[in-house]
Amino acid sequence: MTTRSKNNSLISQRAIQISPSGIRKFFDIIASMDGVISLGVGEPDFVTPWHIREAAIYSMEKGYTMYTSNSGTPELREALSRQLSDAYGLQYDPFGELLITAGVSEALDLAMRAILDTGDEVIIPDPCYVSYRACVILAGGTPVMVPTTEQDGFEISAEDIESRITPRTKAILIGYPANPTGAVLPKEKLSKIAAVARRHNLLVISDEIYSRLVYGVNHTCFASLPGMKENTILLGGFSKAYAMTGWRVGYAAANREIIAAMTKIHQYTMLCASIMGQAAALEALKSGEKHVREMVADYDRRRKVMVKGLNSIGLPCFEPKGAFYAFPSIKSTGMNSEEFTEKLLIEEKVAAVPGSAFGQCGEGYIRCCYATSLPDIEEALSRMKRFVSKYSK
Amino acid sequence: MLNEILQILDRDARTTPEQIATMTGASTTEVTNAINQAEKDRVILKYKTIINWDKIGNERVAALIEVKVTPQRDVGFDAIAERIYRFPQAHTVYLLSGTYDLLVMIVGKTMHEVADFVSQKLAPIEGVQSTVTHFLLKKYKEDGEILNGKEEVKRQPMVL
Ligand SMILES: Cc1ncc(COP(=O)(O)O)c(C=O)c1O
């Protein structure tokens, strides 16, 4: 046999190092069941608004089926630049400071690969979206987790970040409104983080994919904080706001040097985002606003029903101000989050995601997505009520 | 707030005041009062269902009738519209811009019944110049609801 790598493993140490998704086994259980109500999704229940689908169909009819420029179609970049200017007063040059990617997922990966050298540290809140740690590790970096707690509304604090800075710290990676907690960071807190970043000359990667989904509060774009545009890699997308998860379009906005580096990697690994997706995204930017407003109003109603319901059945839940997740505590049942969700699925046919899938600090909580119909939310709540009263100590 | 309550009821008229209170953050009393007032002001006219009658074999015939009328001094189209909408067979009556004036929807048990109504009641009304009757062949969507088959959920049950 020919010699393999030093540990004789088919798989790289890097790949081994990233943990497998915490929900695989649930798929098999769900597949064997009927009548499951799922609060376990991470995407809208709306189908992409018809005018957006129609625009993509029309572009295909006209024969737009090719590669686009590596950076994305000029029309989409220009529209995006206008939108960022209108929304936040930020001026990004569509030719050099914006890159269209295959979702925020790709943008995140590119950002990490563009800025990290082996052993560079990236500070990340815990719990957080599952890709953050993995992307850092795959790029050779070291994730440094900062615990956040329900008492603090799962808001990461500037002090906690600062206390973890070492000579190897390269960046801070945050994503608010947050998956899985629904937390939104108020402007003052973001400003403090910005101050820490400036003081220590750190980059901030800000995943703002849920920026449009906020309820009763305003979203602050990290790059719009004084002096932060140059040091922020802003990641945004279409998946959540426009119900376009399957189209795979997102973007990164940053200074020229970083966008050039990210574009170089993107050019060799993805080439470009799909042209159909880009046509759809352009239509979304041009005339999707009305639908966004309607969907947000709808999510807000469901959010209130979900949060009030969870609190009333004995699963205390802090009020999430963004995204479409509630993150109630299940500690009263004495179960850990994986046990809880597995039993809940088998006994009551309600699927939720164990908080532990999002980091150690997610233990003791479950993620319930309320992007599902009101009757389903109510049915799920009544099943969960029965479940909780059976197991509550 | 009234606007929001109405939007919720417009989508599902059976949403209870308690549920609406949760969704809007208002108190149940506030919601109940707002609804009562809206009913009194005839902002809310009635609570209706959307029924797919075909499914239970209860065949009904409906026709849309374009009506051209001569507007009358002082009352314009309103007087003729009223003469038409007083008939219980007239399900819906709209004044439109364009090549004709009133659009009347008639619902009856048989085609005959509808035809008779048009020829004997509607057409002879003074001021009615002409009518064009379109029988309705199939309903695809009514009041925002797709009648046959609905768009099913195509999501994966669990996504991180
Ligand atoms: C916080 C967060 N970032 C990024 C993504 C991925 O987004 P995209 O569909 O744009 O790749 C998700 C999807 O769940 C998410 O929750």
Short mmCIF file of C-alpha atoms and ligand atoms in Angstrom, two decimals, chain A residues 42 102-106 129 132 179 207 209-210 237-240 245 248-250 325, chain B residues 160, ligand 1:
data_model
loop_
_atom_site.label_atom_id
_atom_site.label_comp_id
_atom_site.label_asym_id
_atom_site.label_seq_id
_atom_site.Cartn_x
_atom_site.Cartn_y
_atom_site.Cartn_z
CA GLY A 42 -34.09 27.58 9.68
CA ALA A 102 -23.47 31.60 -3.31
CA GLY A 103 -25.24 32.63 -0.13
CA VAL A 104 -23.82 34.05 3.06
CA SER A 105 -22.51 30.53 3.58
CA GLU A 106 -19.94 30.97 0.84
CA TYR A 129 -24.84 29.70 14.01
CA TYR A 132 -19.03 29.98 12.28
CA ASN A 179 -29.48 32.33 14.97
CA ASP A 207 -23.23 38.30 9.41
CA ILE A 209 -28.46 37.93 7.03
CA TYR A 210 -31.39 38.57 9.37
CA GLY A 237 -28.13 37.82 1.83
CA PHE A 238 -31.46 37.24 0.28
CA SER A 239 -32.35 33.89 1.83
CA LYS A 240 -34.26 35.08 4.87
CA THR A 245 -33.04 30.10 0.65
CA ARG A 248 -28.13 30.53 -3.11
CA VAL A 249 -27.33 34.20 -3.40
CA GLY A 250 -25.63 36.41 -0.86
CA TYR A 325 -36.35 31.85 16.42
CA LEU B 160 -29.79 24.48 11.17
C1 LIG C 1 -26.89 33.27 10.85
C2 LIG C 1 -26.91 32.67 9.51
N1 LIG C 1 -25.97 33.00 8.62
C3 LIG C 1 -25.94 32.46 7.39
C4 LIG C 1 -26.88 31.53 6.98
C5 LIG C 1 -26.80 30.96 5.60
O1 LIG C 1 -27.39 31.81 4.69
P1 LIG C 1 -27.33 31.62 3.11
O2 LIG C 1 -28.60 30.94 2.73
O3 LIG C 1 -27.28 33.03 2.57
O4 LIG C 1 -26.13 30.85 2.79
C6 LIG C 1 -27.89 31.17 7.87
C7 LIG C 1 -28.90 30.18 7.48
O5 LIG C 1 -29.55 29.55 8.29
C8 LIG C 1 -27.90 31.75 9.16
O6 LIG C 1 -28.86 31.42 10.04
#
